[in-house]
Short mmCIF file of C-alpha atoms in Angstrom, two decimals:
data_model
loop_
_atom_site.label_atom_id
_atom_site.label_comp_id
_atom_site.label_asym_id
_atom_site.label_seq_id
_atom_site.Cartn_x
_atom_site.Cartn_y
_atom_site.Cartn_z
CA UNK A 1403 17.92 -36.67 1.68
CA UNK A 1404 15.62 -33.67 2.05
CA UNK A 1405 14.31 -30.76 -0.25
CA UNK A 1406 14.64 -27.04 0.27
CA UNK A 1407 12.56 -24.84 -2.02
CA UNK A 1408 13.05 -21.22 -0.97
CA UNK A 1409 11.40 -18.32 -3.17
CA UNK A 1410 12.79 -15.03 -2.91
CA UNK A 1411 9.96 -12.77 -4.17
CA UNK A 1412 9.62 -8.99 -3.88
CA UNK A 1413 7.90 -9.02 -0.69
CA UNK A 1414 8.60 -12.41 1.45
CA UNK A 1415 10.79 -15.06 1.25
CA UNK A 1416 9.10 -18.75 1.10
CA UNK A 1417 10.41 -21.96 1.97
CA UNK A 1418 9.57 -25.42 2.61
CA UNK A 1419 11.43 -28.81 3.31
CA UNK A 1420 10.14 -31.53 1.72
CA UNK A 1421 11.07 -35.44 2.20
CA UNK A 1422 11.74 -37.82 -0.34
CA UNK A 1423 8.15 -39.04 -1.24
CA UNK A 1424 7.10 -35.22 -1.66
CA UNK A 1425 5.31 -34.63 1.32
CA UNK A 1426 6.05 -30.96 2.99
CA UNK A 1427 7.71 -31.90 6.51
CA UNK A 1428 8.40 -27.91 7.03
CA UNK A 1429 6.94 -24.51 5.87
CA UNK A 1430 8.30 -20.81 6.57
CA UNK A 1431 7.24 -17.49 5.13
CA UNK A 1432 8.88 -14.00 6.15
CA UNK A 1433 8.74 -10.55 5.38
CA UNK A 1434 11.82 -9.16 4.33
CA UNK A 1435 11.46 -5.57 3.85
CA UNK A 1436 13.57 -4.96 0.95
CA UNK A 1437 16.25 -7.22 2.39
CA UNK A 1438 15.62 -10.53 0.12
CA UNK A 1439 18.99 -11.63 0.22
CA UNK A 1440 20.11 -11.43 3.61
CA UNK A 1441 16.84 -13.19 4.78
CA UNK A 1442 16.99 -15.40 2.34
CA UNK A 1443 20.97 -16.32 3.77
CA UNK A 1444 19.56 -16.34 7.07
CA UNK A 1445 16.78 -18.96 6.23
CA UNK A 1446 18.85 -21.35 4.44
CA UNK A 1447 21.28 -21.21 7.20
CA UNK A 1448 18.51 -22.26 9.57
CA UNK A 1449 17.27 -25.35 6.95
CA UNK A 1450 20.44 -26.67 6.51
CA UNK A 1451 21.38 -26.60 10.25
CA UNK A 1452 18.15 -28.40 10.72
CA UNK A 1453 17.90 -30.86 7.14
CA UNK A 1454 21.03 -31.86 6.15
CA UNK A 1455 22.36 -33.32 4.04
CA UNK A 1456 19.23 -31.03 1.69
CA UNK A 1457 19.37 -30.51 -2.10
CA UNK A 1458 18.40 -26.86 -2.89
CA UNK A 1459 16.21 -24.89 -5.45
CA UNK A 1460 15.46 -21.44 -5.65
CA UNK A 1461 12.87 -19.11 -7.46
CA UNK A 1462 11.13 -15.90 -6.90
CA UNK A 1463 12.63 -12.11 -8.67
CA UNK A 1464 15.58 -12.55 -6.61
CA UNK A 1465 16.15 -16.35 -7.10
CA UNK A 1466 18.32 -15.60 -10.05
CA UNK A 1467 20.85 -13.46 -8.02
CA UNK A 1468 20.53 -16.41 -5.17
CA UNK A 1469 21.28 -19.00 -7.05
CA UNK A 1470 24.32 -17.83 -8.73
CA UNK A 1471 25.78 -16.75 -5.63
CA UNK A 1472 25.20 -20.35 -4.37
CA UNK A 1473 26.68 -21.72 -7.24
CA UNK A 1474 23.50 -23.78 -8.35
CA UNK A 1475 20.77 -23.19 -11.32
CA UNK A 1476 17.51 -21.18 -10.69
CA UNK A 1477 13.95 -22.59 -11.46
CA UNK A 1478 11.93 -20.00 -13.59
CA UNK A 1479 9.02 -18.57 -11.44
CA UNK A 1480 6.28 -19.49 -13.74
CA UNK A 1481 7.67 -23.19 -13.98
CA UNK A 1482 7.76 -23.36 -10.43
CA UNK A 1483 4.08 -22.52 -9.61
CA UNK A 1484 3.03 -24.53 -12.56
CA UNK A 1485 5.06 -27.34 -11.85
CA UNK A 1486 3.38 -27.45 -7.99
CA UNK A 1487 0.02 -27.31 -9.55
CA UNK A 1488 0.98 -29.88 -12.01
CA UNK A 1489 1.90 -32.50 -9.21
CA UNK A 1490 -0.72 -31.12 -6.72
CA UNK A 1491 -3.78 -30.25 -8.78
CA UNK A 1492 -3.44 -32.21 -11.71
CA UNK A 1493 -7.36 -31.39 -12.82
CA UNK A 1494 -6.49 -27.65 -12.84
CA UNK A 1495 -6.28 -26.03 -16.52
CA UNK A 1496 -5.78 -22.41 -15.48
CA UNK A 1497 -3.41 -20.73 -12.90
CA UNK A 1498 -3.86 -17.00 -11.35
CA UNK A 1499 -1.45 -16.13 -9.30
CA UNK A 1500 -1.00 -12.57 -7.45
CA UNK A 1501 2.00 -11.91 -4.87
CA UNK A 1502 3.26 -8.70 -3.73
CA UNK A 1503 4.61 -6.91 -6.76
CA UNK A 1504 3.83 -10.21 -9.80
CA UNK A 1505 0.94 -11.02 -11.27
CA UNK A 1506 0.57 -13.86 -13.63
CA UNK A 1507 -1.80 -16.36 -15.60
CA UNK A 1508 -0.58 -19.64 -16.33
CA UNK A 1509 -2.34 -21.89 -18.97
CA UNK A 1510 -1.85 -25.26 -18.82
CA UNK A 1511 -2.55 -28.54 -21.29
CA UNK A 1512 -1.58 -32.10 -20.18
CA UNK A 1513 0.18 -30.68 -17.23
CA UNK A 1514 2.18 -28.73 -19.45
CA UNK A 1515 2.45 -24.95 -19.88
CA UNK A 1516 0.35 -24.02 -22.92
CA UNK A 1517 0.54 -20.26 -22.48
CA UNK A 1518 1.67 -17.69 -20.03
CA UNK A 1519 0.95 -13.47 -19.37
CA UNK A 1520 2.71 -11.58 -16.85
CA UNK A 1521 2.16 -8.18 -15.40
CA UNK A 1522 4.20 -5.45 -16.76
CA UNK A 1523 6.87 -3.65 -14.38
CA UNK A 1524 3.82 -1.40 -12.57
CA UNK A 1525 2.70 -3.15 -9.54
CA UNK A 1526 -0.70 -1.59 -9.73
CA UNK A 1527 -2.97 -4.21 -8.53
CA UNK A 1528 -0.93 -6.59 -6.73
CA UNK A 1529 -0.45 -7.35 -3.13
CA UNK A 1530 1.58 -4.19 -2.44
CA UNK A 1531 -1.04 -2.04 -4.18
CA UNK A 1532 -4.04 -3.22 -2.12
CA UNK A 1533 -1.77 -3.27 1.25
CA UNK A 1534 -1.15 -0.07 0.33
CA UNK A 1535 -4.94 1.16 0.11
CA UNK A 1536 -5.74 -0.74 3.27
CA UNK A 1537 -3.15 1.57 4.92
CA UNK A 1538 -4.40 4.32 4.30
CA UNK A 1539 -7.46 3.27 5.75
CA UNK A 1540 -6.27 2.39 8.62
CA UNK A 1541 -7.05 -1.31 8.10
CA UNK A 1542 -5.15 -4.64 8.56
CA UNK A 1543 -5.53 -6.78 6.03
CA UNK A 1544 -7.52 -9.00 7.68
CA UNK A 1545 -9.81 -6.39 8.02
CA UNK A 1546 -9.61 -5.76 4.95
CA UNK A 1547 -10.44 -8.72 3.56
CA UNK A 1548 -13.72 -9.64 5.92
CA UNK A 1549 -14.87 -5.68 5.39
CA UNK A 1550 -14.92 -6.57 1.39
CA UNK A 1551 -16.27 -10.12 1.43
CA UNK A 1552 -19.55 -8.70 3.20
CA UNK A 1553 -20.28 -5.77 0.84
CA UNK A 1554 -22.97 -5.76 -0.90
CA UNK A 1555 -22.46 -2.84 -3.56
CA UNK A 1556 -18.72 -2.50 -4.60
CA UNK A 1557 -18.11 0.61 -5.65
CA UNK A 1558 -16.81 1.24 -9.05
CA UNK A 1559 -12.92 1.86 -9.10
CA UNK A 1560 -10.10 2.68 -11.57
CA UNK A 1561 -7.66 -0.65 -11.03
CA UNK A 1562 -5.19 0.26 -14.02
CA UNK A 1563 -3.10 2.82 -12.21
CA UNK A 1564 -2.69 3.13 -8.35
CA UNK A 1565 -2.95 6.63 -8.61
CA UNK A 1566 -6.44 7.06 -10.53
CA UNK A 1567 -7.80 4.44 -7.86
CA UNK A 1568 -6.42 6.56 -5.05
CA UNK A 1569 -8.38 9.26 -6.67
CA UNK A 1570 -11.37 7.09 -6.89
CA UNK A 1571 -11.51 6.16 -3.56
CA UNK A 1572 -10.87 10.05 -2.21
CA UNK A 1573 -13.68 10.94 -4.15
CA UNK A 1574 -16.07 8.04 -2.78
CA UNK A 1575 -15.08 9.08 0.75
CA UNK A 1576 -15.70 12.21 0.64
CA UNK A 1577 -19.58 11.41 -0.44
CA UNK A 1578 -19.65 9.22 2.79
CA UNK A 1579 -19.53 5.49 0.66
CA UNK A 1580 -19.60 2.98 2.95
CA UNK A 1581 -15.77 1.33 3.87
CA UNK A 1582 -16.95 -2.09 3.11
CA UNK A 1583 -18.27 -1.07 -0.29
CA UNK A 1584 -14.97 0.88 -0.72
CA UNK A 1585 -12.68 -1.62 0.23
CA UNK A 1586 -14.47 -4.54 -2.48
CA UNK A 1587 -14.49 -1.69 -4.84
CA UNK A 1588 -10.84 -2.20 -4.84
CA UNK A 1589 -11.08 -5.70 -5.02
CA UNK A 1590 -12.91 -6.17 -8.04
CA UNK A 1591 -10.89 -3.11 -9.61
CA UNK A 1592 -7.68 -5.72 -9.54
CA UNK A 1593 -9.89 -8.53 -10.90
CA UNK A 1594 -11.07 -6.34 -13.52
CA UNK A 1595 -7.83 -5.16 -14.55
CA UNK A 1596 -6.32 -8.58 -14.11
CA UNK A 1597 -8.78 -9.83 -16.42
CA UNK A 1598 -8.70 -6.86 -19.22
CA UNK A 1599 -4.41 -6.64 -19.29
CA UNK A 1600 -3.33 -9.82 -18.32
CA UNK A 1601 -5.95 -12.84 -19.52
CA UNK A 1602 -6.37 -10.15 -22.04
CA UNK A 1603 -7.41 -12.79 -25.75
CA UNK A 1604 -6.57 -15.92 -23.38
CA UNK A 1605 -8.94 -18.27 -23.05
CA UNK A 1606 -9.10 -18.86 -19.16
CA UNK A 1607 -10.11 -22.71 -18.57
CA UNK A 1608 -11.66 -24.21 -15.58
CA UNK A 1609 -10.82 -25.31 -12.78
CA UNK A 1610 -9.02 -22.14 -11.93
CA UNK A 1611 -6.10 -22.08 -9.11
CA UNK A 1612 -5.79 -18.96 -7.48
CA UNK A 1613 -2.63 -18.59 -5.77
CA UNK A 1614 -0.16 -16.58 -4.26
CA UNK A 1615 0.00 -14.30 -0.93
CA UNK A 1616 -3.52 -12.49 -2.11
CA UNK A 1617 -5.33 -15.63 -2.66
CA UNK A 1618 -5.76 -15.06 1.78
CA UNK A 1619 -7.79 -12.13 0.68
CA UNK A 1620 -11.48 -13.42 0.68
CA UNK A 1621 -12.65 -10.16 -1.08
CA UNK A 1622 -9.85 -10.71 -3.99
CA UNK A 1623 -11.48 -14.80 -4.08
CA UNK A 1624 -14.93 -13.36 -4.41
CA UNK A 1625 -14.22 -10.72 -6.77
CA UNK A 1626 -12.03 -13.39 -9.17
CA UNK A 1627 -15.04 -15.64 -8.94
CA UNK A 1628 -17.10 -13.26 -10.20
CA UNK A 1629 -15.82 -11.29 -13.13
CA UNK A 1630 -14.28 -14.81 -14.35
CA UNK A 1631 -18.03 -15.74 -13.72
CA UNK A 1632 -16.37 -19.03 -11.93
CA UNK A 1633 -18.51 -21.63 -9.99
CA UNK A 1634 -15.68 -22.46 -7.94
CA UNK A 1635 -11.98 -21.49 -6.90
CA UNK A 1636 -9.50 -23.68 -6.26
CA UNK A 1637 -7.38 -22.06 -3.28
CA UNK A 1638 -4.63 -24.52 -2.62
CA UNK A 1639 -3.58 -24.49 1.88
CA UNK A 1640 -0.37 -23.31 0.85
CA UNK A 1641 -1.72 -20.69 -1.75
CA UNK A 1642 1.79 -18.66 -0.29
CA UNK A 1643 4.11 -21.35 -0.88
CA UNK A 1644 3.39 -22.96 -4.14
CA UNK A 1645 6.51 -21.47 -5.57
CA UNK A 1646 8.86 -22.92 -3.14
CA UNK A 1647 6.77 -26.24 -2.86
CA UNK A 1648 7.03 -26.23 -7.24
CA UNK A 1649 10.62 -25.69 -6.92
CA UNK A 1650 11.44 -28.00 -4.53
CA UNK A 1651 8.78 -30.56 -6.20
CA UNK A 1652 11.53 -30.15 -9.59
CA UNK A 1653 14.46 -30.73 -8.12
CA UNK A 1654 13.22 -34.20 -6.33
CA UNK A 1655 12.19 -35.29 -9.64
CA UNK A 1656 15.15 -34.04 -11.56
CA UNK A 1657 16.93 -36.83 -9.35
CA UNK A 1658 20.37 -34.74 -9.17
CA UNK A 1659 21.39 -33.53 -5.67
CA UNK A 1660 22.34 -29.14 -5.27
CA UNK A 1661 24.45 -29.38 -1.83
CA UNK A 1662 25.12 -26.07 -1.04
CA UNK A 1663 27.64 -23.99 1.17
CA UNK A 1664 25.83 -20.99 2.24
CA UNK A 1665 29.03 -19.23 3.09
CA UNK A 1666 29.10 -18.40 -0.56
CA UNK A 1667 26.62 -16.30 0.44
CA UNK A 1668 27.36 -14.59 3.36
CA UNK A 1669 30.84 -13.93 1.44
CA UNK A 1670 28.88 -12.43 -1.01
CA UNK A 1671 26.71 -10.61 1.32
CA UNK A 1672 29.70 -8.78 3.43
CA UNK A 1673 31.60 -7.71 0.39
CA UNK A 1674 29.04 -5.22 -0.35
CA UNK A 1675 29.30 -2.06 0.21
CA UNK A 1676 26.72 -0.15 2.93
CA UNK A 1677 24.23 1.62 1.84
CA UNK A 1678 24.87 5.37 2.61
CA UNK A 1679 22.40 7.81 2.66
CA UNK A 1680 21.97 11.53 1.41
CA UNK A 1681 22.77 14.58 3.62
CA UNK A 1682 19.73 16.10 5.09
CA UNK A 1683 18.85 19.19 2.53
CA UNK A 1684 19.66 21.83 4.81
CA UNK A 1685 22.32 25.45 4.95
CA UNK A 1686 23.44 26.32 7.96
CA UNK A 1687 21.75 28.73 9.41
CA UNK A 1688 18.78 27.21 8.25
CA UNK A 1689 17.46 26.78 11.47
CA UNK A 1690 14.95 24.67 11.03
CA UNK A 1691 14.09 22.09 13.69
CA UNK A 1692 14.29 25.49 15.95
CA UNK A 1693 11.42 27.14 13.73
CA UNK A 1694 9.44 24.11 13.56
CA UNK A 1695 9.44 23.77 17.52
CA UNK A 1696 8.37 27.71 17.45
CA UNK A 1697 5.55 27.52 14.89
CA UNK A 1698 4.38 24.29 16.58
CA UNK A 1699 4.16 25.79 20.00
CA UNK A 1700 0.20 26.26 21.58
CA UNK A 1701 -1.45 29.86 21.21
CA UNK A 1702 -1.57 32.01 23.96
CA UNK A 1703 -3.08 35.66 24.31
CA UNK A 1704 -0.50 38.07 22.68
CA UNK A 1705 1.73 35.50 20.53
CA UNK A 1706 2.34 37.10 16.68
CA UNK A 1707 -0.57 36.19 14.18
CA UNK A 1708 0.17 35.03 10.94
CA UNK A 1709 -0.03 37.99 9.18
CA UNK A 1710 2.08 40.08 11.75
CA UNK A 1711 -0.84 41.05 13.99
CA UNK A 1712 -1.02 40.45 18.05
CA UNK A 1713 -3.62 38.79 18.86
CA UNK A 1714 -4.48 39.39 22.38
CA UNK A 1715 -7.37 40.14 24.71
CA UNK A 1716 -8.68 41.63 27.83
CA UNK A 1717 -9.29 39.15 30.70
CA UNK A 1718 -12.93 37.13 30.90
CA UNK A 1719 -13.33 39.08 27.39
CA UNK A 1720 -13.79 36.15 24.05
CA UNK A 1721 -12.01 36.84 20.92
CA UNK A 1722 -14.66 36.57 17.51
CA UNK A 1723 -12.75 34.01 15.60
CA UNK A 1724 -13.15 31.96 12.86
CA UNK A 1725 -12.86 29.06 11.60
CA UNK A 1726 -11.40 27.24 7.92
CA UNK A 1727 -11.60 23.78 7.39
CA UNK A 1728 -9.00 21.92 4.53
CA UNK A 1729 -10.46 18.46 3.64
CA UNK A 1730 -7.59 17.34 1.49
CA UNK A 1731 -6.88 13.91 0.24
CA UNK A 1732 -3.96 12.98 2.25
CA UNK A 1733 -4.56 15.65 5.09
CA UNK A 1734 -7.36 17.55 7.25
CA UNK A 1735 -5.74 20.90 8.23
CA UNK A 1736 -7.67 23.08 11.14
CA UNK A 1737 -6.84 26.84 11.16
CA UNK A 1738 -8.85 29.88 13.42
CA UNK A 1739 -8.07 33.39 13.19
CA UNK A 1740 -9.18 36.47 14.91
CA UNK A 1741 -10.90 39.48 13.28
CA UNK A 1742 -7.93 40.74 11.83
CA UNK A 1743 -6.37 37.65 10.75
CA UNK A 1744 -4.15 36.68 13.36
CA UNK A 1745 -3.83 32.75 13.83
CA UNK A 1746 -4.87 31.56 17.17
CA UNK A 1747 -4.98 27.88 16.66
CA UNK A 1748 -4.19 25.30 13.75
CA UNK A 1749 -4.08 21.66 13.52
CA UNK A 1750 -2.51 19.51 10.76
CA UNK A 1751 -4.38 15.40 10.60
CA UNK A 1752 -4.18 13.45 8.25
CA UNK A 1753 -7.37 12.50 7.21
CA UNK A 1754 -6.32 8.66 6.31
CA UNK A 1755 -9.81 7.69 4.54
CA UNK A 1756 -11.69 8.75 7.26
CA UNK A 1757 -12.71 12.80 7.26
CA UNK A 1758 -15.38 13.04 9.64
CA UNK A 1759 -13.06 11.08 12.63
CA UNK A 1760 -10.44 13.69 11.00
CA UNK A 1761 -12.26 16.90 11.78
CA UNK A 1762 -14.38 15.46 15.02
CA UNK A 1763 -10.28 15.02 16.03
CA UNK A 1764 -8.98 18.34 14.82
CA UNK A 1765 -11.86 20.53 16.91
CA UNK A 1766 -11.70 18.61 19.87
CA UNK A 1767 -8.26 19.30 19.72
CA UNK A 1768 -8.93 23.21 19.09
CA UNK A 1769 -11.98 23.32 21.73
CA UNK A 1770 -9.24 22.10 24.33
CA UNK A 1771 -6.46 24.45 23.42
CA UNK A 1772 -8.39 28.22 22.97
CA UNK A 1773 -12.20 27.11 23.33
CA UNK A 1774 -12.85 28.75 26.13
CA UNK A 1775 -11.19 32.21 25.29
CA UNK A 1776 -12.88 32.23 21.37
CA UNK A 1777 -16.48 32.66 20.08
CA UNK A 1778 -16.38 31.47 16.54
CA UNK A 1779 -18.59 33.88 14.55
CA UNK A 1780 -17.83 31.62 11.09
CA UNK A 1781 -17.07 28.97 9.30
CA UNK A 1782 -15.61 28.28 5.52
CA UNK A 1783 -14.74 25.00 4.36
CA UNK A 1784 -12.31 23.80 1.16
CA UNK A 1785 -10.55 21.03 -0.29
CA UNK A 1786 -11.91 17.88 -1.74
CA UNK A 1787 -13.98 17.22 0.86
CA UNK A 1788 -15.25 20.38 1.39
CA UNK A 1789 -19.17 20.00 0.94
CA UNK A 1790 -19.82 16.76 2.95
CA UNK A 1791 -17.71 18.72 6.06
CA UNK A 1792 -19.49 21.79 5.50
CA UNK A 1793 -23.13 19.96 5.91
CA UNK A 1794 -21.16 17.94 8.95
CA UNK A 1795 -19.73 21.16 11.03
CA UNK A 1796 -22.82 23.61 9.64
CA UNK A 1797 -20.43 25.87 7.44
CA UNK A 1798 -21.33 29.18 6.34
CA UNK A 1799 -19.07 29.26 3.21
CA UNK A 1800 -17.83 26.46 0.86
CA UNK A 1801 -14.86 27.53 -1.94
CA UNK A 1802 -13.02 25.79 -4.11
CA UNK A 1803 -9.32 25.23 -3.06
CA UNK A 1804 -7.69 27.50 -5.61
CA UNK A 1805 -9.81 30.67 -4.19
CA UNK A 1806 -8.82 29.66 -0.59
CA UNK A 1807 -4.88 29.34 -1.32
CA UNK A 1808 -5.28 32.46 -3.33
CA UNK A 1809 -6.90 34.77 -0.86
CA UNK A 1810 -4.53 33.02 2.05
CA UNK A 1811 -1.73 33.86 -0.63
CA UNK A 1812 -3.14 37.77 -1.04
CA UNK A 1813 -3.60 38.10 2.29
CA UNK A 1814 -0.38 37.42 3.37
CA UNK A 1815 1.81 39.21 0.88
CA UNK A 1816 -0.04 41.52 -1.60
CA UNK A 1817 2.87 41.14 -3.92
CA UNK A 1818 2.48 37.33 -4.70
CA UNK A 1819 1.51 36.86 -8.58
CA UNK A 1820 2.05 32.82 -8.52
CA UNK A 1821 1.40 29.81 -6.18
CA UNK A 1822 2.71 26.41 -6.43
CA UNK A 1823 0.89 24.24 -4.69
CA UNK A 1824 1.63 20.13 -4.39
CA UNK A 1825 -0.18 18.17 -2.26
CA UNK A 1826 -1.53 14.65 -1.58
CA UNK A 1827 -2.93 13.90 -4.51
CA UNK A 1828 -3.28 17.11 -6.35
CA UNK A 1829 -0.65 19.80 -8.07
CA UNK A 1830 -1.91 23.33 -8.75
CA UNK A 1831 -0.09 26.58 -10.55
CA UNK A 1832 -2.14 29.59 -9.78
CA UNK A 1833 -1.39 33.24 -11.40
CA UNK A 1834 -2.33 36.19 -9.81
CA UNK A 1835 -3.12 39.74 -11.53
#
């Protein structure tokens, strides 16, 4: 008789096998993009074709749902990792573990649970929240991780809310911080806010296990060390499977046997209705993949401006043009006009952490479309990163980013008295007299 432990959490689904003395004859861990159950069907499926006869437990946030389709009883999450602990680490006193949407601290006393805290229902600093981040850096996590283990000065970031440490981190790139110092910011935001809403007036004993899917995160192990002010971490090998491996661990010792059919399951699975999606939010008439292919078609001499003049030119002859430069937190946006305001060019990046390699992109791009037929005579910058770019490209101008969508606003139609404007990271209502 063998053991299948499967944990169904919000981002993966765990499993191991284990044999009758304990010993983990078979480990699997997949990514099931929102699809928990059905990956969680197809894994068992694959277990029990390959271990039977197997006695099954199951855990994780959608253990619950698992379970009672199965026809068997769950194992409580936090029992589960402390259980594994229990049996595999009996020295440890104090559990942290961080997966992809949980977080959790697990006291423990005799190899009993003394005390518990669990993160509330935001998943600001979790696994998802620093994948997230590394995202929008461009980063794997790998990279992530070795870029924040060798920084020397973390830079100070907001880890309570996901969007105040977006913020953060806009701001520090737009001064030119260093990635690396960036990236452990983040690190030892989570600790930090780990420590000050979670272990929040509970006494965290030593030796500390530090598990879950984060735990691979050498800049998360360094930063947990250090504002726990830790001489060591215990990281168990199977930091990712300690759930399963707990759950399984239980039902060996509980000495009763959960055969399952699986086709419960799949029953279960294909009387559910498909998802259906929402009409696009489009009239007829709307016409609007035609306009987009217009607007987004190259310049040439004699196209319509943007404020309904022709720009065109005599041959050999350069047009004066200039230049405006929107550093914005989610996007760089490129735009050159002629002397009477007539758009020539425009380019829309997004700037993905990394502004400079954003704008280098956007006039390359530019210099290859019109550069030969323009002489720019002038350049304004805007947007959050408006001052580092301006030093960078030499601008003549730097304004704020509710004077540059007003006079853009003015410019265009006289009439306008208000502007909405949503973007990235910022919302703006602007009134015009």
């Amino acid at each position: 008789m063998q053991y299948i432990g499967l944990d169904a959490g919000s981002v993966a689904v765990k499993a191991v096998v284990i044999d009758r003395n304990g010993y983990v004859i078979h480990r699997h861990y997949q990514r099931h993009l929102g699809h928990p159950i059905e990956v969680s069907h197809e894994v068992l499926d694959d277990l029990i074709a390959h271990y039977s006869p197997a006695s099954v437990a199951v855990t994780g946030s959608a253990g619950k749902f698992i379970a009672g389709a199965l026809g068997i009883k769950t194992v409580n999450e936090v029992a589960a990792q402390a259980y594994a602990v229990r049996k595999l680490f009996p020295a440890v006193h104090s559990v942290i573990e961080l997966g992809g949407e949980d977080a959790k601290l697990i006291i423990l006393e005799d190899g009993k649970i003394r005390d518990f805290a669990l993160n509330s229902v935001c998943a600001a600093g979790t696994g998802s929240f620093l994948e997230q981040q590394a995202e929008r850096l461009k980063l794997s996590i790998e990279e992530f991780s070795a870029m924040a283990a060798r920084s020397s000065r973390p830079s100070k970031i907001a880890g309570r809310c996901s969007v105040f440490a977006k913020s953060d981190m806009i701001h520090l790139q737009q001064i030119a911080t260093p990635v690396d110092d960036i990236v452990a910011g983040l690190c030892f935001a989570v600790a930090r806010n780990f420590k000050g809403s979670i272990a929040k007036g509970i006494e965290v004993k030593t030796p500390v296990a530090f598990q879950g899917g984060v735990a691979a995160n050498a800049g998360m192990r360094r930063a947990f060390q250090d504002v726990f002010q830790l001489d060591d971490l215990i990281v168990p090998p199977d930091y990712a499977l300690m759930g399963a491996i707990g759950a399984a661990l239980r039902e060996l010792d509980s000495g009763r046997q959960q055969l399952i059919d699986s086709t419960r399951l799949a029953a279960l699975l294909s009387s559910r209705p498909a998802e259906q999606g929402q009409p696009p939010l489009l009239r007829d008439g709307d016409r609007f993949s035609e306009r987009h292919a217009e607007e987004s078609a190259n310049w040439n001499p004699g196209r319509q401006g943007l404020f309904g003049i022709t720009a065109c030119r005599t041959p050999g002859e350069k047009i004066t043009a200039y230049l405006g430069i929107d550093i914005g937190s989610i996007s760089t946006n490129l735009a050159v006009i002629d002397t009477e305001g007539a758009l020539l060019a425009k380019r829309y990046l997004m700037t993905a952490g990394r502004p400079i390699e954003a704008v280098k992109q956007g006039l390359a791009e530019i210099d290859a479309e019109i550069g030969d037929a323009i002489e720019v005579a002038g350049v304004g910058t805007t947007g959050s990163g408006r001052y580092m770019i301006a030093d960078f490209v030499g601008a003549d101008i730097v304004k704020n980013e509710i004077t540059a969508q007003a006079t853009a606003a003015i410019a265009i139609d006289p009439k306008v008295d208000t502007i909405f404007e949503i973007g990235g990271q910022d919302s703006k209502y602007i009134s015009l007299r």
